[in-house]
Amino acid sequence: MSLEFRTITSFTENFSSLIKKDIYEQKLCNLMNQSAIVFPGQYQKVTEQPHSECDFIEIATGIKFDAKLPFKPKQGKLIGSKNRNFEKWLSLTMQQIYDFGEDIVETRGKNISSLEIYKIIEKRISTLAEDEHCILFFPYPINFEMENFDFLFFCSDILDAILKELKSQDKIRDRKIYAIYPSLDGYIVLRNINDNQREYIRSDEFIDFVTYDFQIDKM
């Protein structure tokens, strides 16, 4: 007997709104304020940004955070334009993950900087101010992750590999890089990629836009 693993994605008509800055920033701020571990403070969204100010600040300390969508404009058009195609968007984004897996198998991780997802994240980080930390928002499961299915925590995944390459190229400096993305079992993952600290939150922030489910079929 063999097992087949499947991810089931359910888009709603509202999905195209999720990449609108005002919407996803507020969702992220809500999640940060639900956090007790990865984001232990209290945070507020910066509503006035005439000079490209940061997106969030920690209220007590004034520490700055900026949110980034890690995909190209053509991917954004597949979500938000009149000719939107959610399935094609998901196919393109998932291909970036598959490219990482092939890179690890074929070259033992020596070509991370040549991957499209690396180049996108590197470009986003290059736009940060010196005193801003980065929050990467992935509206899709960036890796095979569930709260109680954590054997992969001991392996280098795509985010860990990208961070190591960015550090080796002196792109991070003193910044912290965070990621927020859905898991395959109904949680939202909040993750400090610098130290790999994770927190799983049950939240309905994205349920009106997209849901992901994981299924195992016996073959």
mmCIF file with all atom_site columns, C-alpha atoms in Angstrom:
data_model
loop_
_atom_site.group_PDB
_atom_site.id
_atom_site.type_symbol
_atom_site.label_atom_id
_atom_site.label_alt_id
_atom_site.label_comp_id
_atom_site.label_asym_id
_atom_site.label_entity_id
_atom_site.label_seq_id
_atom_site.pdbx_PDB_ins_code
_atom_site.Cartn_x
_atom_site.Cartn_y
_atom_site.Cartn_z
_atom_site.occupancy
_atom_site.B_iso_or_equiv
_atom_site.pdbx_formal_charge
_atom_site.auth_seq_id
_atom_site.auth_comp_id
_atom_site.auth_asym_id
_atom_site.auth_atom_id
_atom_site.pdbx_PDB_model_num
ATOM 1   C CA . MET A 1 1   ? 0.000   0.000  0.000   1.00 0.00 ? 1   MET A CA 1
ATOM 2   C CA . SER A 1 2   ? 1.228   3.503  -0.824  1.00 0.00 ? 2   SER A CA 1
ATOM 3   C CA . LEU A 1 3   ? 0.021   6.934  0.253   1.00 0.00 ? 3   LEU A CA 1
ATOM 4   C CA . GLU A 1 4   ? -0.709  9.947  -1.890  1.00 0.00 ? 4   GLU A CA 1
ATOM 5   C CA . PHE A 1 5   ? -0.565  13.411 -0.340  1.00 0.00 ? 5   PHE A CA 1
ATOM 6   C CA . ARG A 1 6   ? -2.818  16.130 -1.743  1.00 0.00 ? 6   ARG A CA 1
ATOM 7   C CA . THR A 1 7   ? -3.361  19.776 -0.957  1.00 0.00 ? 7   THR A CA 1
ATOM 8   C CA . ILE A 1 8   ? -6.886  21.028 -1.621  1.00 0.00 ? 8   ILE A CA 1
ATOM 9   C CA . THR A 1 9   ? -7.177  24.767 -2.286  1.00 0.00 ? 9   THR A CA 1
ATOM 10  C CA . SER A 1 10  ? -10.527 26.550 -2.151  1.00 0.00 ? 10  SER A CA 1
ATOM 11  C CA . PHE A 1 11  ? -10.597 30.134 -3.447  1.00 0.00 ? 11  PHE A CA 1
ATOM 12  C CA . THR A 1 12  ? -13.472 32.510 -2.867  1.00 0.00 ? 12  THR A CA 1
ATOM 13  C CA . GLU A 1 13  ? -14.393 35.400 -5.156  1.00 0.00 ? 13  GLU A CA 1
ATOM 14  C CA . ASN A 1 14  ? -12.840 37.704 -2.542  1.00 0.00 ? 14  ASN A CA 1
ATOM 15  C CA . PHE A 1 15  ? -9.363  36.264 -3.010  1.00 0.00 ? 15  PHE A CA 1
ATOM 16  C CA . SER A 1 16  ? -8.368  39.057 -5.385  1.00 0.00 ? 16  SER A CA 1
ATOM 17  C CA . SER A 1 17  ? -8.864  41.552 -2.519  1.00 0.00 ? 17  SER A CA 1
ATOM 18  C CA . LEU A 1 18  ? -6.332  39.810 -0.294  1.00 0.00 ? 18  LEU A CA 1
ATOM 19  C CA . ILE A 1 19  ? -3.340  41.402 -2.028  1.00 0.00 ? 19  ILE A CA 1
ATOM 20  C CA . LYS A 1 20  ? -4.712  44.899 -1.562  1.00 0.00 ? 20  LYS A CA 1
ATOM 21  C CA . LYS A 1 21  ? -2.358  46.719 0.765   1.00 0.00 ? 21  LYS A CA 1
ATOM 22  C CA . ASP A 1 22  ? -4.958  48.041 3.203   1.00 0.00 ? 22  ASP A CA 1
ATOM 23  C CA . ILE A 1 23  ? -6.569  44.636 3.543   1.00 0.00 ? 23  ILE A CA 1
ATOM 24  C CA . TYR A 1 24  ? -3.588  42.327 4.001   1.00 0.00 ? 24  TYR A CA 1
ATOM 25  C CA . GLU A 1 25  ? -1.751  44.803 6.235   1.00 0.00 ? 25  GLU A CA 1
ATOM 26  C CA . GLN A 1 26  ? -4.700  44.963 8.622   1.00 0.00 ? 26  GLN A CA 1
ATOM 27  C CA . LYS A 1 27  ? -4.967  41.172 8.604   1.00 0.00 ? 27  LYS A CA 1
ATOM 28  C CA . LEU A 1 28  ? -1.275  40.857 9.437   1.00 0.00 ? 28  LEU A CA 1
ATOM 29  C CA . CYS A 1 29  ? -1.531  43.422 12.208  1.00 0.00 ? 29  CYS A CA 1
ATOM 30  C CA . ASN A 1 30  ? -4.447  41.510 13.720  1.00 0.00 ? 30  ASN A CA 1
ATOM 31  C CA . LEU A 1 31  ? -2.371  38.314 13.671  1.00 0.00 ? 31  LEU A CA 1
ATOM 32  C CA . MET A 1 32  ? 0.629   40.037 15.241  1.00 0.00 ? 32  MET A CA 1
ATOM 33  C CA . ASN A 1 33  ? -1.590  41.211 18.084  1.00 0.00 ? 33  ASN A CA 1
ATOM 34  C CA . GLN A 1 34  ? -2.946  37.676 18.562  1.00 0.00 ? 34  GLN A CA 1
ATOM 35  C CA . SER A 1 35  ? 0.600   36.363 18.906  1.00 0.00 ? 35  SER A CA 1
ATOM 36  C CA . ALA A 1 36  ? 2.140   35.592 22.289  1.00 0.00 ? 36  ALA A CA 1
ATOM 37  C CA . ILE A 1 37  ? 5.507   34.197 21.162  1.00 0.00 ? 37  ILE A CA 1
ATOM 38  C CA . VAL A 1 38  ? 6.802   35.412 17.803  1.00 0.00 ? 38  VAL A CA 1
ATOM 39  C CA . PHE A 1 39  ? 5.286   38.898 18.197  1.00 0.00 ? 39  PHE A CA 1
ATOM 40  C CA . PRO A 1 40  ? 4.985   39.295 21.989  1.00 0.00 ? 40  PRO A CA 1
ATOM 41  C CA . GLY A 1 41  ? 4.234   43.038 22.024  1.00 0.00 ? 41  GLY A CA 1
ATOM 42  C CA . GLN A 1 42  ? 1.328   45.179 20.906  1.00 0.00 ? 42  GLN A CA 1
ATOM 43  C CA . TYR A 1 43  ? 1.390   46.580 17.392  1.00 0.00 ? 43  TYR A CA 1
ATOM 44  C CA . GLN A 1 44  ? -0.379  49.213 15.366  1.00 0.00 ? 44  GLN A CA 1
ATOM 45  C CA . LYS A 1 45  ? -0.718  49.767 11.654  1.00 0.00 ? 45  LYS A CA 1
ATOM 46  C CA . VAL A 1 46  ? 0.812   52.970 10.316  1.00 0.00 ? 46  VAL A CA 1
ATOM 47  C CA . THR A 1 47  ? -2.026  54.540 8.370   1.00 0.00 ? 47  THR A CA 1
ATOM 48  C CA . GLU A 1 48  ? -0.216  57.606 7.029   1.00 0.00 ? 48  GLU A CA 1
ATOM 49  C CA . GLN A 1 49  ? 2.769   56.732 4.816   1.00 0.00 ? 49  GLN A CA 1
ATOM 50  C CA . PRO A 1 50  ? 3.502   59.790 2.627   1.00 0.00 ? 50  PRO A CA 1
ATOM 51  C CA . HIS A 1 51  ? 7.245   59.062 2.573   1.00 0.00 ? 51  HIS A CA 1
ATOM 52  C CA . SER A 1 52  ? 7.169   55.244 2.390   1.00 0.00 ? 52  SER A CA 1
ATOM 53  C CA . GLU A 1 53  ? 7.063   54.845 6.145   1.00 0.00 ? 53  GLU A CA 1
ATOM 54  C CA . CYS A 1 54  ? 6.942   51.362 7.646   1.00 0.00 ? 54  CYS A CA 1
ATOM 55  C CA . ASP A 1 55  ? 3.682   49.413 7.856   1.00 0.00 ? 55  ASP A CA 1
ATOM 56  C CA . PHE A 1 56  ? 3.664   48.566 11.588  1.00 0.00 ? 56  PHE A CA 1
ATOM 57  C CA . ILE A 1 57  ? 5.301   49.692 14.798  1.00 0.00 ? 57  ILE A CA 1
ATOM 58  C CA . GLU A 1 58  ? 5.522   48.012 18.162  1.00 0.00 ? 58  GLU A CA 1
ATOM 59  C CA . ILE A 1 59  ? 3.720   50.481 20.415  1.00 0.00 ? 59  ILE A CA 1
ATOM 60  C CA . ALA A 1 60  ? 5.973   50.216 23.484  1.00 0.00 ? 60  ALA A CA 1
ATOM 61  C CA . THR A 1 61  ? 9.324   50.322 21.689  1.00 0.00 ? 61  THR A CA 1
ATOM 62  C CA . GLY A 1 62  ? 8.703   51.989 18.327  1.00 0.00 ? 62  GLY A CA 1
ATOM 63  C CA . ILE A 1 63  ? 10.369  49.057 16.532  1.00 0.00 ? 63  ILE A CA 1
ATOM 64  C CA . LYS A 1 64  ? 9.429   49.152 12.849  1.00 0.00 ? 64  LYS A CA 1
ATOM 65  C CA . PHE A 1 65  ? 8.158   46.376 10.587  1.00 0.00 ? 65  PHE A CA 1
ATOM 66  C CA . ASP A 1 66  ? 7.398   46.423 6.878   1.00 0.00 ? 66  ASP A CA 1
ATOM 67  C CA . ALA A 1 67  ? 5.238   43.845 5.107   1.00 0.00 ? 67  ALA A CA 1
ATOM 68  C CA . LYS A 1 68  ? 6.192   42.429 1.710   1.00 0.00 ? 68  LYS A CA 1
ATOM 69  C CA . LEU A 1 69  ? 4.344   40.260 -0.807  1.00 0.00 ? 69  LEU A CA 1
ATOM 70  C CA . PRO A 1 70  ? 6.977   37.889 -2.246  1.00 0.00 ? 70  PRO A CA 1
ATOM 71  C CA . PHE A 1 71  ? 5.826   37.569 -5.820  1.00 0.00 ? 71  PHE A CA 1
ATOM 72  C CA . LYS A 1 72  ? 6.275   39.377 -9.118  1.00 0.00 ? 72  LYS A CA 1
ATOM 73  C CA . PRO A 1 73  ? 3.855   41.920 -10.626 1.00 0.00 ? 73  PRO A CA 1
ATOM 74  C CA . LYS A 1 74  ? 2.726   39.350 -13.207 1.00 0.00 ? 74  LYS A CA 1
ATOM 75  C CA . GLN A 1 75  ? 1.729   37.036 -10.352 1.00 0.00 ? 75  GLN A CA 1
ATOM 76  C CA . GLY A 1 76  ? -0.160  39.876 -8.699  1.00 0.00 ? 76  GLY A CA 1
ATOM 77  C CA . LYS A 1 77  ? -2.052  40.499 -11.942 1.00 0.00 ? 77  LYS A CA 1
ATOM 78  C CA . LEU A 1 78  ? -3.175  36.872 -11.948 1.00 0.00 ? 78  LEU A CA 1
ATOM 79  C CA . ILE A 1 79  ? -4.889  37.619 -8.643  1.00 0.00 ? 79  ILE A CA 1
ATOM 80  C CA . GLY A 1 80  ? -6.081  41.192 -8.928  1.00 0.00 ? 80  GLY A CA 1
ATOM 81  C CA . SER A 1 81  ? -6.626  42.048 -12.599 1.00 0.00 ? 81  SER A CA 1
ATOM 82  C CA . LYS A 1 82  ? -9.811  41.669 -14.644 1.00 0.00 ? 82  LYS A CA 1
ATOM 83  C CA . ASN A 1 83  ? -8.214  38.655 -16.316 1.00 0.00 ? 83  ASN A CA 1
ATOM 84  C CA . ARG A 1 84  ? -7.405  37.028 -13.014 1.00 0.00 ? 84  ARG A CA 1
ATOM 85  C CA . ASN A 1 85  ? -6.652  33.333 -12.909 1.00 0.00 ? 85  ASN A CA 1
ATOM 86  C CA . PHE A 1 86  ? -6.227  31.995 -9.386  1.00 0.00 ? 86  PHE A CA 1
ATOM 87  C CA . GLU A 1 87  ? -5.294  28.491 -10.515 1.00 0.00 ? 87  GLU A CA 1
ATOM 88  C CA . LYS A 1 88  ? -2.508  29.762 -12.766 1.00 0.00 ? 88  LYS A CA 1
ATOM 89  C CA . TRP A 1 89  ? -1.244  31.992 -9.960  1.00 0.00 ? 89  TRP A CA 1
ATOM 90  C CA . LEU A 1 90  ? -1.102  29.066 -7.569  1.00 0.00 ? 90  LEU A CA 1
ATOM 91  C CA . SER A 1 91  ? 0.643   26.922 -10.179 1.00 0.00 ? 91  SER A CA 1
ATOM 92  C CA . LEU A 1 92  ? 3.348   29.556 -10.679 1.00 0.00 ? 92  LEU A CA 1
ATOM 93  C CA . THR A 1 93  ? 3.934   30.068 -6.972  1.00 0.00 ? 93  THR A CA 1
ATOM 94  C CA . MET A 1 94  ? 4.057   26.362 -6.230  1.00 0.00 ? 94  MET A CA 1
ATOM 95  C CA . GLN A 1 95  ? 6.543   25.893 -9.084  1.00 0.00 ? 95  GLN A CA 1
ATOM 96  C CA . GLN A 1 96  ? 8.916   28.144 -7.154  1.00 0.00 ? 96  GLN A CA 1
ATOM 97  C CA . ILE A 1 97  ? 8.775   25.700 -4.261  1.00 0.00 ? 97  ILE A CA 1
ATOM 98  C CA . TYR A 1 98  ? 9.306   22.726 -6.558  1.00 0.00 ? 98  TYR A CA 1
ATOM 99  C CA . ASP A 1 99  ? 12.326  24.505 -8.048  1.00 0.00 ? 99  ASP A CA 1
ATOM 100 C CA . PHE A 1 100 ? 13.831  24.665 -4.572  1.00 0.00 ? 100 PHE A CA 1
ATOM 101 C CA . GLY A 1 101 ? 13.294  20.928 -4.046  1.00 0.00 ? 101 GLY A CA 1
ATOM 102 C CA . GLU A 1 102 ? 14.935  20.129 -7.364  1.00 0.00 ? 102 GLU A CA 1
ATOM 103 C CA . ASP A 1 103 ? 17.823  22.415 -6.532  1.00 0.00 ? 103 ASP A CA 1
ATOM 104 C CA . ILE A 1 104 ? 18.460  20.626 -3.225  1.00 0.00 ? 104 ILE A CA 1
ATOM 105 C CA . VAL A 1 105 ? 18.366  17.196 -4.862  1.00 0.00 ? 105 VAL A CA 1
ATOM 106 C CA . GLU A 1 106 ? 20.428  18.052 -7.925  1.00 0.00 ? 106 GLU A CA 1
ATOM 107 C CA . THR A 1 107 ? 22.984  20.535 -6.621  1.00 0.00 ? 107 THR A CA 1
ATOM 108 C CA . ARG A 1 108 ? 22.931  20.093 -2.849  1.00 0.00 ? 108 ARG A CA 1
ATOM 109 C CA . GLY A 1 109 ? 21.664  23.611 -2.373  1.00 0.00 ? 109 GLY A CA 1
ATOM 110 C CA . LYS A 1 110 ? 24.493  25.411 -4.159  1.00 0.00 ? 110 LYS A CA 1
ATOM 111 C CA . ASN A 1 111 ? 22.227  27.412 -6.474  1.00 0.00 ? 111 ASN A CA 1
ATOM 112 C CA . ILE A 1 112 ? 19.803  29.040 -4.035  1.00 0.00 ? 112 ILE A CA 1
ATOM 113 C CA . SER A 1 113 ? 20.614  32.534 -5.324  1.00 0.00 ? 113 SER A CA 1
ATOM 114 C CA . SER A 1 114 ? 19.595  31.529 -8.859  1.00 0.00 ? 114 SER A CA 1
ATOM 115 C CA . LEU A 1 115 ? 16.046  30.613 -7.848  1.00 0.00 ? 115 LEU A CA 1
ATOM 116 C CA . GLU A 1 116 ? 13.242  33.001 -8.747  1.00 0.00 ? 116 GLU A CA 1
ATOM 117 C CA . ILE A 1 117 ? 11.779  33.025 -5.230  1.00 0.00 ? 117 ILE A CA 1
ATOM 118 C CA . TYR A 1 118 ? 15.192  33.980 -3.816  1.00 0.00 ? 118 TYR A CA 1
ATOM 119 C CA . LYS A 1 119 ? 15.536  36.870 -6.269  1.00 0.00 ? 119 LYS A CA 1
ATOM 120 C CA . ILE A 1 120 ? 12.057  38.132 -5.413  1.00 0.00 ? 120 ILE A CA 1
ATOM 121 C CA . ILE A 1 121 ? 12.699  38.083 -1.657  1.00 0.00 ? 121 ILE A CA 1
ATOM 122 C CA . GLU A 1 122 ? 16.143  39.631 -2.072  1.00 0.00 ? 122 GLU A CA 1
ATOM 123 C CA . LYS A 1 123 ? 14.599  42.500 -4.051  1.00 0.00 ? 123 LYS A CA 1
ATOM 124 C CA . ARG A 1 124 ? 11.882  43.049 -1.437  1.00 0.00 ? 124 ARG A CA 1
ATOM 125 C CA . ILE A 1 125 ? 14.421  43.165 1.394   1.00 0.00 ? 125 ILE A CA 1
ATOM 126 C CA . SER A 1 126 ? 16.577  45.635 -0.533  1.00 0.00 ? 126 SER A CA 1
ATOM 127 C CA . THR A 1 127 ? 13.738  48.180 -0.276  1.00 0.00 ? 127 THR A CA 1
ATOM 128 C CA . LEU A 1 128 ? 13.713  48.125 3.546   1.00 0.00 ? 128 LEU A CA 1
ATOM 129 C CA . ALA A 1 129 ? 14.999  51.061 5.544   1.00 0.00 ? 129 ALA A CA 1
ATOM 130 C CA . GLU A 1 130 ? 17.965  50.305 7.767   1.00 0.00 ? 130 GLU A CA 1
ATOM 131 C CA . ASP A 1 131 ? 15.815  50.262 10.916  1.00 0.00 ? 131 ASP A CA 1
ATOM 132 C CA . GLU A 1 132 ? 12.971  48.134 9.538   1.00 0.00 ? 132 GLU A CA 1
ATOM 133 C CA . HIS A 1 133 ? 12.365  44.442 10.075  1.00 0.00 ? 133 HIS A CA 1
ATOM 134 C CA . CYS A 1 134 ? 10.632  42.477 7.327   1.00 0.00 ? 134 CYS A CA 1
ATOM 135 C CA . ILE A 1 135 ? 7.420   40.455 7.358   1.00 0.00 ? 135 ILE A CA 1
ATOM 136 C CA . LEU A 1 136 ? 6.990   38.237 4.297   1.00 0.00 ? 136 LEU A CA 1
ATOM 137 C CA . PHE A 1 137 ? 3.346   37.397 3.697   1.00 0.00 ? 137 PHE A CA 1
ATOM 138 C CA . PHE A 1 138 ? 2.697   34.233 1.712   1.00 0.00 ? 138 PHE A CA 1
ATOM 139 C CA . PRO A 1 139 ? -1.039  33.719 1.002   1.00 0.00 ? 139 PRO A CA 1
ATOM 140 C CA . TYR A 1 140 ? -0.274  30.062 0.297   1.00 0.00 ? 140 TYR A CA 1
ATOM 141 C CA . PRO A 1 141 ? 1.535   27.218 2.153   1.00 0.00 ? 141 PRO A CA 1
ATOM 142 C CA . ILE A 1 142 ? 5.216   27.935 1.506   1.00 0.00 ? 142 ILE A CA 1
ATOM 143 C CA . ASN A 1 143 ? 6.182   24.489 2.771   1.00 0.00 ? 143 ASN A CA 1
ATOM 144 C CA . PHE A 1 144 ? 4.750   21.172 3.881   1.00 0.00 ? 144 PHE A CA 1
ATOM 145 C CA . GLU A 1 145 ? 3.839   22.166 7.419   1.00 0.00 ? 145 GLU A CA 1
ATOM 146 C CA . MET A 1 146 ? 1.295   21.285 10.066  1.00 0.00 ? 146 MET A CA 1
ATOM 147 C CA . GLU A 1 147 ? 1.315   21.940 13.793  1.00 0.00 ? 147 GLU A CA 1
ATOM 148 C CA . ASN A 1 148 ? 1.891   18.334 14.879  1.00 0.00 ? 148 ASN A CA 1
ATOM 149 C CA . PHE A 1 149 ? 3.806   17.177 11.821  1.00 0.00 ? 149 PHE A CA 1
ATOM 150 C CA . ASP A 1 150 ? 7.161   18.668 12.564  1.00 0.00 ? 150 ASP A CA 1
ATOM 151 C CA . PHE A 1 151 ? 9.860   16.240 11.420  1.00 0.00 ? 151 PHE A CA 1
ATOM 152 C CA . LEU A 1 152 ? 10.753  18.740 8.698   1.00 0.00 ? 152 LEU A CA 1
ATOM 153 C CA . PHE A 1 153 ? 11.743  21.255 11.373  1.00 0.00 ? 153 PHE A CA 1
ATOM 154 C CA . PHE A 1 154 ? 15.078  19.453 11.540  1.00 0.00 ? 154 PHE A CA 1
ATOM 155 C CA . CYS A 1 155 ? 15.684  19.957 7.807   1.00 0.00 ? 155 CYS A CA 1
ATOM 156 C CA . SER A 1 156 ? 16.530  23.078 5.868   1.00 0.00 ? 156 SER A CA 1
ATOM 157 C CA . ASP A 1 157 ? 13.381  24.302 4.158   1.00 0.00 ? 157 ASP A CA 1
ATOM 158 C CA . ILE A 1 158 ? 13.041  26.968 1.495   1.00 0.00 ? 158 ILE A CA 1
ATOM 159 C CA . LEU A 1 159 ? 12.843  29.913 3.915   1.00 0.00 ? 159 LEU A CA 1
ATOM 160 C CA . ASP A 1 160 ? 15.767  28.732 6.002   1.00 0.00 ? 160 ASP A CA 1
ATOM 161 C CA . ALA A 1 161 ? 17.906  28.206 2.890   1.00 0.00 ? 161 ALA A CA 1
ATOM 162 C CA . ILE A 1 162 ? 17.025  31.633 1.509   1.00 0.00 ? 162 ILE A CA 1
ATOM 163 C CA . LEU A 1 163 ? 17.859  33.333 4.810   1.00 0.00 ? 163 LEU A CA 1
ATOM 164 C CA . LYS A 1 164 ? 21.252  31.630 4.991   1.00 0.00 ? 164 LYS A CA 1
ATOM 165 C CA . GLU A 1 165 ? 22.065  32.767 1.461   1.00 0.00 ? 165 GLU A CA 1
ATOM 166 C CA . LEU A 1 166 ? 20.942  36.319 2.205   1.00 0.00 ? 166 LEU A CA 1
ATOM 167 C CA . LYS A 1 167 ? 23.155  36.354 5.303   1.00 0.00 ? 167 LYS A CA 1
ATOM 168 C CA . SER A 1 168 ? 26.126  35.066 3.337   1.00 0.00 ? 168 SER A CA 1
ATOM 169 C CA . GLN A 1 169 ? 25.627  37.973 0.906   1.00 0.00 ? 169 GLN A CA 1
ATOM 170 C CA . ASP A 1 170 ? 25.343  40.456 3.823   1.00 0.00 ? 170 ASP A CA 1
ATOM 171 C CA . LYS A 1 171 ? 21.763  41.342 2.877   1.00 0.00 ? 171 LYS A CA 1
ATOM 172 C CA . ILE A 1 172 ? 20.203  40.928 6.331   1.00 0.00 ? 172 ILE A CA 1
ATOM 173 C CA . ARG A 1 173 ? 22.556  42.746 8.703   1.00 0.00 ? 173 ARG A CA 1
ATOM 174 C CA . ASP A 1 174 ? 20.772  43.343 12.035  1.00 0.00 ? 174 ASP A CA 1
ATOM 175 C CA . ARG A 1 175 ? 17.287  42.856 10.679  1.00 0.00 ? 175 ARG A CA 1
ATOM 176 C CA . LYS A 1 176 ? 14.829  40.164 11.646  1.00 0.00 ? 176 LYS A CA 1
ATOM 177 C CA . ILE A 1 177 ? 12.949  38.443 8.847   1.00 0.00 ? 177 ILE A CA 1
ATOM 178 C CA . TYR A 1 178 ? 9.509   37.035 9.631   1.00 0.00 ? 178 TYR A CA 1
ATOM 179 C CA . ALA A 1 179 ? 7.091   34.990 7.559   1.00 0.00 ? 179 ALA A CA 1
ATOM 180 C CA . ILE A 1 180 ? 3.338   34.609 7.893   1.00 0.00 ? 180 ILE A CA 1
ATOM 181 C CA . TYR A 1 181 ? 1.631   31.863 5.896   1.00 0.00 ? 181 TYR A CA 1
ATOM 182 C CA . PRO A 1 182 ? -1.127  29.234 6.174   1.00 0.00 ? 182 PRO A CA 1
ATOM 183 C CA . SER A 1 183 ? -0.379  25.719 7.310   1.00 0.00 ? 183 SER A CA 1
ATOM 184 C CA . LEU A 1 184 ? -2.070  22.660 5.841   1.00 0.00 ? 184 LEU A CA 1
ATOM 185 C CA . ASP A 1 185 ? -4.186  21.977 8.912   1.00 0.00 ? 185 ASP A CA 1
ATOM 186 C CA . GLY A 1 186 ? -6.091  25.220 9.317   1.00 0.00 ? 186 GLY A CA 1
ATOM 187 C CA . TYR A 1 187 ? -3.582  27.284 11.278  1.00 0.00 ? 187 TYR A CA 1
ATOM 188 C CA . ILE A 1 188 ? -1.734  30.481 10.433  1.00 0.00 ? 188 ILE A CA 1
ATOM 189 C CA . VAL A 1 189 ? 2.014   30.129 10.947  1.00 0.00 ? 189 VAL A CA 1
ATOM 190 C CA . LEU A 1 190 ? 3.904   33.061 12.428  1.00 0.00 ? 190 LEU A CA 1
ATOM 191 C CA . ARG A 1 191 ? 7.621   32.474 12.078  1.00 0.00 ? 191 ARG A CA 1
ATOM 192 C CA . ASN A 1 192 ? 10.823  34.278 12.940  1.00 0.00 ? 192 ASN A CA 1
ATOM 193 C CA . ILE A 1 193 ? 13.090  32.867 10.237  1.00 0.00 ? 193 ILE A CA 1
ATOM 194 C CA . ASN A 1 194 ? 16.247  34.117 11.991  1.00 0.00 ? 194 ASN A CA 1
ATOM 195 C CA . ASP A 1 195 ? 15.875  31.632 14.857  1.00 0.00 ? 195 ASP A CA 1
ATOM 196 C CA . ASN A 1 196 ? 13.196  29.389 13.269  1.00 0.00 ? 196 ASN A CA 1
ATOM 197 C CA . GLN A 1 197 ? 10.756  30.081 16.098  1.00 0.00 ? 197 GLN A CA 1
ATOM 198 C CA . ARG A 1 198 ? 7.203   29.208 15.068  1.00 0.00 ? 198 ARG A CA 1
ATOM 199 C CA . GLU A 1 199 ? 3.786   29.904 16.456  1.00 0.00 ? 199 GLU A CA 1
ATOM 200 C CA . TYR A 1 200 ? 0.509   28.388 15.233  1.00 0.00 ? 200 TYR A CA 1
ATOM 201 C CA . ILE A 1 201 ? -2.632  30.480 15.557  1.00 0.00 ? 201 ILE A CA 1
ATOM 202 C CA . ARG A 1 202 ? -6.208  29.431 14.933  1.00 0.00 ? 202 ARG A CA 1
ATOM 203 C CA . SER A 1 203 ? -7.603  32.399 13.083  1.00 0.00 ? 203 SER A CA 1
ATOM 204 C CA . ASP A 1 204 ? -10.330 33.222 10.582  1.00 0.00 ? 204 ASP A CA 1
ATOM 205 C CA . GLU A 1 205 ? -8.425  36.171 9.102   1.00 0.00 ? 205 GLU A CA 1
ATOM 206 C CA . PHE A 1 206 ? -8.144  34.542 5.666   1.00 0.00 ? 206 PHE A CA 1
ATOM 207 C CA . ILE A 1 207 ? -11.185 32.282 5.624   1.00 0.00 ? 207 ILE A CA 1
ATOM 208 C CA . ASP A 1 208 ? -13.170 34.704 3.451   1.00 0.00 ? 208 ASP A CA 1
ATOM 209 C CA . PHE A 1 209 ? -10.429 34.593 0.812   1.00 0.00 ? 209 PHE A CA 1
ATOM 210 C CA . VAL A 1 210 ? -8.868  31.132 0.613   1.00 0.00 ? 210 VAL A CA 1
ATOM 211 C CA . THR A 1 211 ? -8.594  27.879 2.557   1.00 0.00 ? 211 THR A CA 1
ATOM 212 C CA . TYR A 1 212 ? -6.134  25.025 2.292   1.00 0.00 ? 212 TYR A CA 1
ATOM 213 C CA . ASP A 1 213 ? -6.666  21.445 3.355   1.00 0.00 ? 213 ASP A CA 1
ATOM 214 C CA . PHE A 1 214 ? -4.452  18.380 3.436   1.00 0.00 ? 214 PHE A CA 1
ATOM 215 C CA . GLN A 1 215 ? -5.595  14.920 2.445   1.00 0.00 ? 215 GLN A CA 1
ATOM 216 C CA . ILE A 1 216 ? -3.930  11.524 2.496   1.00 0.00 ? 216 ILE A CA 1
ATOM 217 C CA . ASP A 1 217 ? -5.261  8.909  0.064   1.00 0.00 ? 217 ASP A CA 1
ATOM 218 C CA . LYS A 1 218 ? -4.422  5.223  0.288   1.00 0.00 ? 218 LYS A CA 1
ATOM 219 C CA . MET A 1 219 ? -3.382  3.799  -3.058  1.00 0.00 ? 219 MET A CA 1
#
